[in-house]
Coordinates of C-alpha atoms in Angstrom, one line a residue:
Chain T
X281 CA 0.0 0.0 0.0
X282 CA 2.8 2.4 1.0
X283 CA 4.7 1.4 -2.1
X284 CA 1.6 2.1 -4.3
X285 CA 1.3 5.6 -2.8
X286 CA 5.0 6.3 -3.4
X287 CA 4.7 5.4 -7.1
X288 CA 1.6 7.6 -7.3
X289 CA 3.6 10.6 -6.0
X290 CA 6.5 9.8 -8.3
X291 CA 4.2 9.7 -11.3
X292 CA 2.7 13.1 -10.5
X293 CA 6.2 14.6 -10.0
X294 CA 7.3 13.3 -13.5
X295 CA 4.1 14.5 -15.2
X296 CA 4.6 18.0 -13.7
X297 CA 8.2 18.1 -14.9
X298 CA 7.2 17.1 -18.4
X299 CA 4.5 19.7 -18.6
X300 CA 6.8 22.5 -17.6
X301 CA 9.6 21.6 -20.0
X302 CA 9.5 23.4 -23.3
X303 CA 10.3 21.2 -26.3
X304 CA 12.8 22.5 -28.9
X305 CA 10.0 23.0 -31.5
X306 CA 7.7 24.8 -29.0
X307 CA 10.1 27.6 -28.1
X308 CA 8.7 31.1 -28.2
X309 CA 11.4 33.1 -30.0
X310 CA 11.7 36.9 -29.8
X311 CA 12.5 38.8 -32.9
X312 CA 16.1 39.3 -31.9
X313 CA 16.8 35.6 -31.2
X314 CA 16.3 35.7 -27.5
X315 CA 14.0 33.5 -25.4
X316 CA 12.3 35.1 -22.4
X317 CA 10.7 32.0 -21.0
X318 CA 12.7 29.4 -19.0
X319 CA 12.8 26.0 -20.7
X320 CA 12.1 24.2 -17.4
X321 CA 10.3 26.7 -15.2
X322 CA 12.9 26.1 -12.5
X323 CA 16.1 28.0 -12.0
X324 CA 19.2 26.1 -13.2
X325 CA 22.2 25.2 -11.1
X326 CA 25.4 27.2 -11.8
X327 CA 27.5 24.4 -10.3
X328 CA 26.0 21.8 -12.6
X329 CA 26.3 24.3 -15.5
X330 CA 30.0 24.5 -15.0
X331 CA 30.2 20.7 -15.3
X332 CA 28.2 20.7 -18.5
X333 CA 30.4 23.4 -20.0
X334 CA 33.6 21.5 -19.3
X335 CA 32.5 18.0 -20.1
X336 CA 33.4 16.8 -23.6
X337 CA 30.3 14.6 -24.0
X338 CA 28.0 17.4 -22.8
X339 CA 28.2 21.1 -23.7
X340 CA 32.0 21.2 -24.1
X341 CA 31.9 25.0 -24.3
X342 CA 35.6 25.1 -23.5
X343 CA 36.4 23.4 -26.8
X344 CA 35.8 26.7 -28.6
X345 CA 35.5 29.4 -25.9
X346 CA 38.1 30.7 -23.5
X347 CA 36.6 31.1 -20.1
X348 CA 38.9 33.1 -17.8
X349 CA 36.8 32.2 -14.7
X350 CA 37.9 28.5 -15.2
X351 CA 41.7 28.8 -14.9
X352 CA 42.0 25.1 -14.0
X353 CA 40.5 23.9 -17.2
X354 CA 43.4 23.2 -19.6
X355 CA 43.5 23.7 -23.4
X356 CA 40.6 26.1 -23.7
X357 CA 39.7 26.9 -27.3
X358 CA 40.4 30.1 -29.2
X359 CA 37.6 29.8 -31.8
X360 CA 34.9 31.8 -30.0
X361 CA 34.5 34.8 -27.8
X362 CA 35.8 34.9 -24.2
X363 CA 32.8 34.2 -21.9
X364 CA 34.0 36.2 -18.9
X365 CA 31.7 39.2 -18.5
X366 CA 29.0 37.5 -20.6
X367 CA 26.2 38.5 -18.2
X368 CA 27.3 42.1 -18.4
X369 CA 27.0 42.1 -22.2
X370 CA 23.8 40.1 -22.7
X371 CA 20.5 39.7 -20.9
X372 CA 19.4 36.3 -19.6
X373 CA 16.9 36.0 -22.4
X374 CA 19.6 36.7 -25.0
X375 CA 22.0 34.2 -23.6
X376 CA 19.2 31.6 -23.5
X377 CA 18.6 32.2 -27.2
X378 CA 22.2 32.0 -28.0
X379 CA 22.6 28.7 -26.2
X380 CA 19.5 27.1 -27.8
X381 CA 20.3 28.3 -31.4
X382 CA 23.0 31.0 -31.8
X383 CA 22.1 31.4 -35.5
X384 CA 18.9 33.2 -34.5
X385 CA 21.0 35.9 -33.0
X386 CA 24.1 35.7 -35.3
X387 CA 23.1 34.1 -38.7
X388 CA 26.7 33.2 -39.6
X389 CA 27.7 32.0 -36.2
X390 CA 29.9 28.9 -36.0
X391 CA 28.2 27.9 -32.8
X392 CA 26.1 24.8 -32.8
X393 CA 22.5 25.0 -31.4
X394 CA 22.6 23.2 -28.1
X395 CA 18.8 22.7 -27.9
X396 CA 17.9 22.3 -31.5
X397 CA 16.6 19.3 -33.4
X398 CA 16.5 20.7 -37.0
X399 CA 16.3 21.4 -39.8
X400 CA 19.8 20.1 -40.5
X401 CA 21.7 18.9 -43.6
X402 CA 22.4 15.2 -43.2
X403 CA 22.1 14.9 -39.4
X404 CA 23.5 11.8 -37.8
X405 CA 22.8 10.0 -34.6
X406 CA 25.2 11.7 -32.2
X407 CA 28.8 10.9 -33.3
X408 CA 28.0 7.5 -34.9
X409 CA 28.1 8.9 -38.5
X410 CA 24.9 7.0 -39.1
X411 CA 21.6 8.5 -40.3
X412 CA 18.7 8.4 -37.9
X413 CA 15.9 5.8 -38.6
X414 CA 13.4 8.6 -38.2
X415 CA 13.9 12.4 -37.7
X416 CA 12.5 12.0 -34.2
X417 CA 15.7 10.1 -33.3
X418 CA 17.7 13.4 -33.4
X419 CA 18.1 14.4 -29.7
X420 CA 19.2 17.9 -28.8
X421 CA 22.9 18.2 -27.7
X422 CA 21.8 19.3 -24.2
X423 CA 18.6 18.8 -22.3
X424 CA 16.4 21.7 -21.3
X425 CA 17.6 21.5 -17.7
X426 CA 21.3 21.4 -18.9
X427 CA 20.7 24.6 -20.9
X428 CA 19.2 26.3 -17.9
X429 CA 22.2 25.1 -15.8
X430 CA 24.7 26.6 -18.2
X431 CA 22.6 29.8 -18.3
X432 CA 22.8 29.9 -14.5
X433 CA 26.6 29.7 -14.7
X434 CA 26.8 32.3 -17.4
X435 CA 24.6 34.7 -15.3
X436 CA 27.3 34.6 -12.7
X437 CA 29.8 36.0 -15.2
X438 CA 29.1 39.7 -14.4
X439 CA 32.6 40.9 -15.0
Chain D
X41 CA 34.2 34.8 -50.5
X42 CA 34.6 38.3 -49.2
X43 CA 32.5 37.3 -46.2
X44 CA 34.9 34.4 -45.4
X45 CA 37.9 36.7 -45.6
X46 CA 36.4 39.3 -43.3
X47 CA 35.4 36.6 -40.9
X48 CA 39.0 35.4 -40.9
X49 CA 40.2 38.9 -40.3
X50 CA 37.7 39.4 -37.5
X51 CA 38.8 36.1 -35.9
X52 CA 42.5 37.1 -36.2
X53 CA 41.8 40.5 -34.6
X54 CA 39.9 38.9 -31.8
X55 CA 42.7 36.5 -31.2
X56 CA 45.2 39.3 -31.2
X57 CA 43.1 41.2 -28.6
X58 CA 42.9 38.0 -26.5
X59 CA 46.7 37.5 -26.6
X60 CA 47.2 41.1 -25.4
X61 CA 44.7 40.5 -22.6
X62 CA 45.9 37.0 -21.4
X63 CA 49.4 36.6 -22.8
X64 CA 48.3 33.4 -24.6
X65 CA 50.8 32.2 -27.2
X66 CA 50.0 33.1 -30.8
X67 CA 48.5 30.2 -32.6
X68 CA 49.7 30.7 -36.1
X69 CA 51.6 28.1 -38.2
X70 CA 55.1 27.6 -36.9
X71 CA 57.7 29.8 -38.5
X72 CA 61.0 28.6 -37.0
X73 CA 61.3 25.1 -38.6
X74 CA 61.8 23.7 -42.0
X75 CA 60.9 20.3 -43.5
X76 CA 64.1 18.7 -44.7
X77 CA 63.7 15.0 -45.1
X78 CA 66.7 12.7 -44.5
X79 CA 68.8 15.8 -44.3
X80 CA 68.6 16.3 -48.1
X81 CA 65.0 16.6 -49.5
X82 CA 63.7 20.1 -48.9
X83 CA 59.9 20.3 -48.9
X84 CA 58.3 23.7 -49.0
X85 CA 55.5 23.9 -46.4
X86 CA 53.9 27.1 -47.7
X87 CA 53.1 28.4 -51.2
X88 CA 51.3 31.0 -53.2
X89 CA 47.6 30.2 -53.3
X90 CA 46.3 29.2 -56.7
X91 CA 44.2 31.7 -58.6
X92 CA 41.1 29.4 -58.3
X93 CA 41.1 29.9 -54.5
X94 CA 40.1 33.5 -55.2
X95 CA 41.7 34.7 -52.0
X96 CA 39.8 32.2 -49.7
X97 CA 43.0 31.4 -47.7
X98 CA 44.5 34.9 -47.8
X99 CA 48.0 35.2 -49.4
X100 CA 49.6 32.0 -48.2
X101 CA 48.7 28.3 -48.1
X102 CA 50.3 26.1 -45.5
X103 CA 51.0 22.4 -45.1
X104 CA 49.4 20.8 -42.1
X105 CA 53.0 20.0 -41.0
X106 CA 53.3 23.7 -39.9
X107 CA 50.4 23.2 -37.4
X108 CA 51.7 20.1 -35.6
X109 CA 54.0 20.0 -32.6
X110 CA 57.8 19.7 -32.6
X111 CA 57.9 15.9 -32.0
X112 CA 55.4 15.2 -34.8
X113 CA 57.2 17.4 -37.2
X114 CA 60.5 15.7 -36.4
X115 CA 59.1 12.3 -37.2
X116 CA 58.5 13.3 -40.8
X117 CA 62.0 14.6 -41.2
X118 CA 63.6 11.1 -41.2
X119 CA 62.2 8.1 -43.1
X120 CA 63.5 5.8 -40.4
X121 CA 61.5 7.7 -37.8
X122 CA 58.4 7.9 -40.0
X123 CA 56.1 4.9 -39.1
X124 CA 54.5 5.1 -42.6
X125 CA 57.6 3.5 -44.1
X126 CA 56.6 0.1 -42.7
X127 CA 53.6 0.4 -44.9
X128 CA 55.5 1.8 -47.9
X129 CA 57.8 -1.2 -47.7
X130 CA 54.8 -3.5 -47.7
X131 CA 53.4 -1.6 -50.7
X132 CA 56.6 -1.9 -52.6
X133 CA 56.6 -5.7 -52.0
X134 CA 53.0 -5.9 -53.2
X135 CA 54.0 -4.0 -56.3
X136 CA 56.3 -6.9 -57.3
X137 CA 53.9 -9.7 -56.3
X138 CA 52.0 -11.5 -58.9
X139 CA 48.3 -12.0 -58.1
X140 CA 44.9 -12.9 -59.6
X141 CA 43.9 -15.1 -62.5
X142 CA 46.3 -13.4 -64.8
X143 CA 49.3 -14.1 -62.5
X144 CA 50.5 -10.5 -63.0
X145 CA 52.1 -8.0 -60.7
X146 CA 52.0 -4.2 -61.0
X147 CA 55.6 -4.3 -62.1
X148 CA 54.8 -6.7 -65.0
X149 CA 52.9 -3.9 -66.7
X150 CA 54.3 -0.7 -65.1
X151 CA 57.9 -1.6 -64.6
X152 CA 59.8 0.2 -61.9
X153 CA 57.5 2.1 -59.6
X154 CA 60.0 4.9 -59.3
X155 CA 59.6 5.7 -63.0
X156 CA 56.1 4.8 -63.9
X157 CA 54.3 6.3 -60.9
X158 CA 56.4 9.5 -60.6
X159 CA 54.0 12.5 -60.6
X160 CA 50.8 10.5 -60.4
X161 CA 49.8 11.4 -56.9
X162 CA 50.3 15.1 -57.6
X163 CA 47.7 15.0 -60.4
X164 CA 44.9 13.0 -58.7
X165 CA 42.0 12.8 -58.5
X166 CA 41.4 13.3 -62.3
X167 CA 38.8 12.6 -64.9
X168 CA 39.2 9.4 -66.9
X169 CA 38.6 8.8 -70.6
X170 CA 35.1 7.6 -69.7
X171 CA 34.4 10.9 -68.0
X172 CA 34.5 9.5 -64.4
X173 CA 36.4 11.2 -61.6
X174 CA 38.9 8.8 -60.2
X175 CA 41.1 8.8 -57.1
X176 CA 44.3 6.8 -56.8
X177 CA 42.4 4.0 -55.1
X178 CA 40.1 3.7 -58.2
X179 CA 43.1 3.3 -60.5
X180 CA 44.7 0.6 -58.2
X181 CA 41.5 -1.4 -58.1
X182 CA 40.8 -1.0 -61.8
X183 CA 44.2 -2.6 -62.5
X184 CA 43.6 -5.4 -60.0
X185 CA 40.2 -6.3 -61.4
X186 CA 40.6 -5.8 -65.2
X187 CA 44.3 -6.5 -65.7
X188 CA 45.3 -8.9 -62.9
X189 CA 42.0 -10.7 -62.4
X190 CA 42.4 -10.0 -58.7
X191 CA 39.8 -8.9 -56.1
X192 CA 39.4 -5.2 -55.5
X193 CA 40.8 -4.0 -52.2
X194 CA 38.7 -2.1 -49.7
X195 CA 39.1 1.6 -50.0
X196 CA 40.5 1.8 -46.5
X197 CA 42.1 -1.6 -46.3
X198 CA 45.6 -2.0 -45.1
X199 CA 46.7 -3.3 -48.6
X200 CA 45.3 -0.3 -50.3
X201 CA 47.0 2.1 -47.9
X202 CA 50.3 0.3 -48.4
X203 CA 50.0 0.6 -52.1
X204 CA 48.8 4.3 -52.2
X205 CA 51.6 5.2 -49.8
X206 CA 54.2 3.4 -52.0
X207 CA 52.8 5.1 -55.2
X208 CA 52.4 8.5 -53.5
X209 CA 56.0 8.5 -52.3
X210 CA 57.1 8.5 -55.9
X211 CA 55.7 12.1 -56.2
X212 CA 57.2 13.4 -53.0
X213 CA 58.5 16.9 -53.6
X214 CA 56.4 17.5 -56.7
X215 CA 53.8 20.3 -56.5
X216 CA 50.2 19.3 -56.3
X217 CA 48.8 20.0 -59.7
X218 CA 45.2 18.8 -60.2
X219 CA 43.1 19.8 -63.2
X220 CA 40.1 21.9 -62.1
X221 CA 38.9 23.0 -65.6
X222 CA 37.6 21.2 -68.7
X223 CA 35.9 17.9 -67.8
X224 CA 37.0 18.3 -64.2
X225 CA 35.1 21.6 -63.7
X226 CA 31.7 20.2 -62.8
X227 CA 33.2 17.8 -60.3
X228 CA 35.3 20.6 -58.8
X229 CA 32.2 22.9 -58.5
X230 CA 30.3 20.1 -56.6
X231 CA 33.3 19.6 -54.3
X232 CA 33.5 23.3 -53.6
X233 CA 29.8 23.5 -52.8
X234 CA 30.2 20.6 -50.4
X235 CA 33.2 22.3 -48.8
X236 CA 31.0 25.2 -47.8
X237 CA 27.9 23.2 -46.8
X238 CA 27.2 23.1 -43.1
X239 CA 26.6 19.4 -42.3
X240 CA 25.2 17.6 -39.4
X241 CA 23.5 18.6 -36.1
X242 CA 26.5 20.9 -35.3
X243 CA 26.0 22.6 -38.7
X244 CA 29.7 22.8 -39.5
X245 CA 31.3 23.1 -43.0
X246 CA 34.9 22.3 -43.8
X247 CA 35.4 26.0 -44.2
X248 CA 34.3 26.8 -40.7
X249 CA 37.4 25.1 -39.3
X250 CA 39.9 25.0 -42.1
X251 CA 39.3 28.4 -43.7
X252 CA 37.8 30.7 -41.1
X253 CA 39.7 29.3 -38.1
X254 CA 43.0 27.7 -39.2
X255 CA 45.6 28.6 -36.6
X256 CA 43.1 28.6 -33.8
X257 CA 42.5 25.9 -31.3
X258 CA 39.5 23.6 -30.7
X259 CA 40.5 22.4 -27.3
X260 CA 44.1 21.1 -27.9
X261 CA 43.5 20.6 -31.6
X262 CA 45.5 23.2 -33.6
X263 CA 43.4 23.7 -36.7
X264 CA 45.2 23.6 -40.0
X265 CA 44.1 24.5 -43.5
X266 CA 43.0 20.9 -44.0
X267 CA 45.5 20.3 -46.8
X268 CA 45.7 16.8 -48.1
X269 CA 49.1 16.8 -49.8
X270 CA 50.6 14.3 -47.3
X271 CA 48.1 11.4 -47.6
X272 CA 48.0 8.6 -46.9
X273 CA 49.7 9.6 -43.6
X274 CA 50.4 8.2 -40.2
X275 CA 48.0 9.6 -37.7
X276 CA 49.3 9.3 -34.2
X277 CA 45.8 9.6 -32.7
X278 CA 44.8 6.5 -34.7
X279 CA 48.2 4.8 -34.4
X280 CA 48.0 3.9 -38.0
X281 CA 47.8 5.0 -41.6
X282 CA 44.8 7.1 -42.6
X283 CA 43.5 7.7 -46.1
X284 CA 42.0 11.0 -47.4
X285 CA 38.5 9.7 -47.4
X286 CA 38.9 8.1 -44.0
X287 CA 39.7 11.6 -42.6
X288 CA 36.7 13.1 -44.5
X289 CA 34.5 10.4 -42.8
X290 CA 35.9 11.4 -39.4
X291 CA 35.3 15.1 -40.0
X292 CA 31.7 14.7 -41.1
X293 CA 31.0 12.3 -38.3
X294 CA 32.3 14.9 -35.9
X295 CA 29.7 17.4 -37.0
X296 CA 27.1 14.9 -35.7
X297 CA 26.4 14.3 -39.3
X298 CA 25.6 11.3 -41.5
X299 CA 28.8 10.6 -43.3
X300 CA 29.4 9.8 -46.9
X301 CA 31.1 6.5 -47.7
X302 CA 34.9 6.3 -48.4
X303 CA 35.2 6.1 -52.2
X304 CA 31.8 7.7 -52.8
X305 CA 31.2 10.1 -55.7
X306 CA 30.8 12.9 -53.1
X307 CA 34.1 12.3 -51.4
X308 CA 35.9 12.0 -54.7
X309 CA 34.5 15.4 -55.7
X310 CA 35.5 16.8 -52.3
X311 CA 38.9 15.3 -52.6
X312 CA 39.4 17.1 -56.0
X313 CA 38.4 20.4 -54.5
X314 CA 40.4 20.1 -51.3
X315 CA 43.5 18.9 -53.4
X316 CA 43.1 22.0 -55.5
X317 CA 43.2 24.2 -52.4
X318 CA 46.7 22.9 -51.9
X319 CA 47.9 23.3 -55.5
X320 CA 51.5 24.4 -55.4
X321 CA 52.4 22.6 -52.1
X322 CA 54.7 19.7 -52.7
X323 CA 53.4 16.2 -52.2
X324 CA 54.6 15.0 -48.7
X325 CA 53.3 11.5 -48.9
X326 CA 53.7 9.8 -46.5
X327 CA 53.3 12.5 -43.9
X328 CA 53.0 12.3 -40.1
X329 CA 50.2 14.1 -38.2
X330 CA 48.4 13.8 -34.9

């Protein structure tokens, strides 16, 4: 009986989470490529965001960006702008838009969309080199929660 | 094209500003080393860009050797230190080995590899009499199947890499000189279009890394101009020989894209276009990279 109740609570929790999460195709874009609405409805974790940004298999932001606030991370990339001070240069909505699909803000940007599922030219399933069986098999690089986590970290970069 | 040049300039300016701010070492091609093989064969590692590049790479083209670290550069300076020569030797042995229903070796028709294959690598891929665009691998397999009565080798098979390394070596030092006009023109145009197409979920074109950002770093990877004048080459990361199309597969896969097959029409067209971007650089086959 107790177990049944616990499962019930779990199911409600999951359902609420799914309802609050905005799918890549349902995002409400502003004219300038920014996104005002949170993708999850809950504030992200800056600590988790830092992990996402420095993990190869996740955001791997340091592959291209230099991030002066992470002096312990070796071999930071030199492709893309320095992220220190990002929160002073951009609003939260603008940074969310850039994370999700930078090309909405900068049409020629090199930066991949981190929460984008198409349209793409010859997308593959992650790094397998293989075509997806169906377009629905293309998962965004990051989850909605991970985007909000990275955003939370970026919002700490005020100078 | 102007857009690409201005992007490159912007990136360079940003990098310069970054260096001033942080003291990071400038990430341009090395300038204090020369590629002299076995103490005698001088291989130029930069050249004037061909007119058909239309300024896409600024005023100099550079060998990938100039973007690798000191140890890797040193390995290519001595054929005894260059791991590819194990495979070259195997290729030379295969050259003299009779195979197939006709019981013929390459040497039976072509004689000494040093004479008959000299210059071939520098001119490929090229359009055949039948109007098809062929890479070196196509010529090797055509001989095997139609003249030797032997089975074709896989595009990326060890035997094929042995043979293309042995044949490619015979052009070492000769400038890349692929035809881009006449019957090659439509293939070259398709290859060029592909070079600038942003593939995969990461939406990256060849040009994003190798034109707009050569000299910069993606993590610890020092981006080169993506020249292919040293293939097949020894790739330290793979601990083995790597063909041109094998590297193309790897690059498209890394865009989270669906790759094309090694040997495909698309990759032969891309090979022609990329080869033409290195026109004037000497063939370095077999090179060493990481």
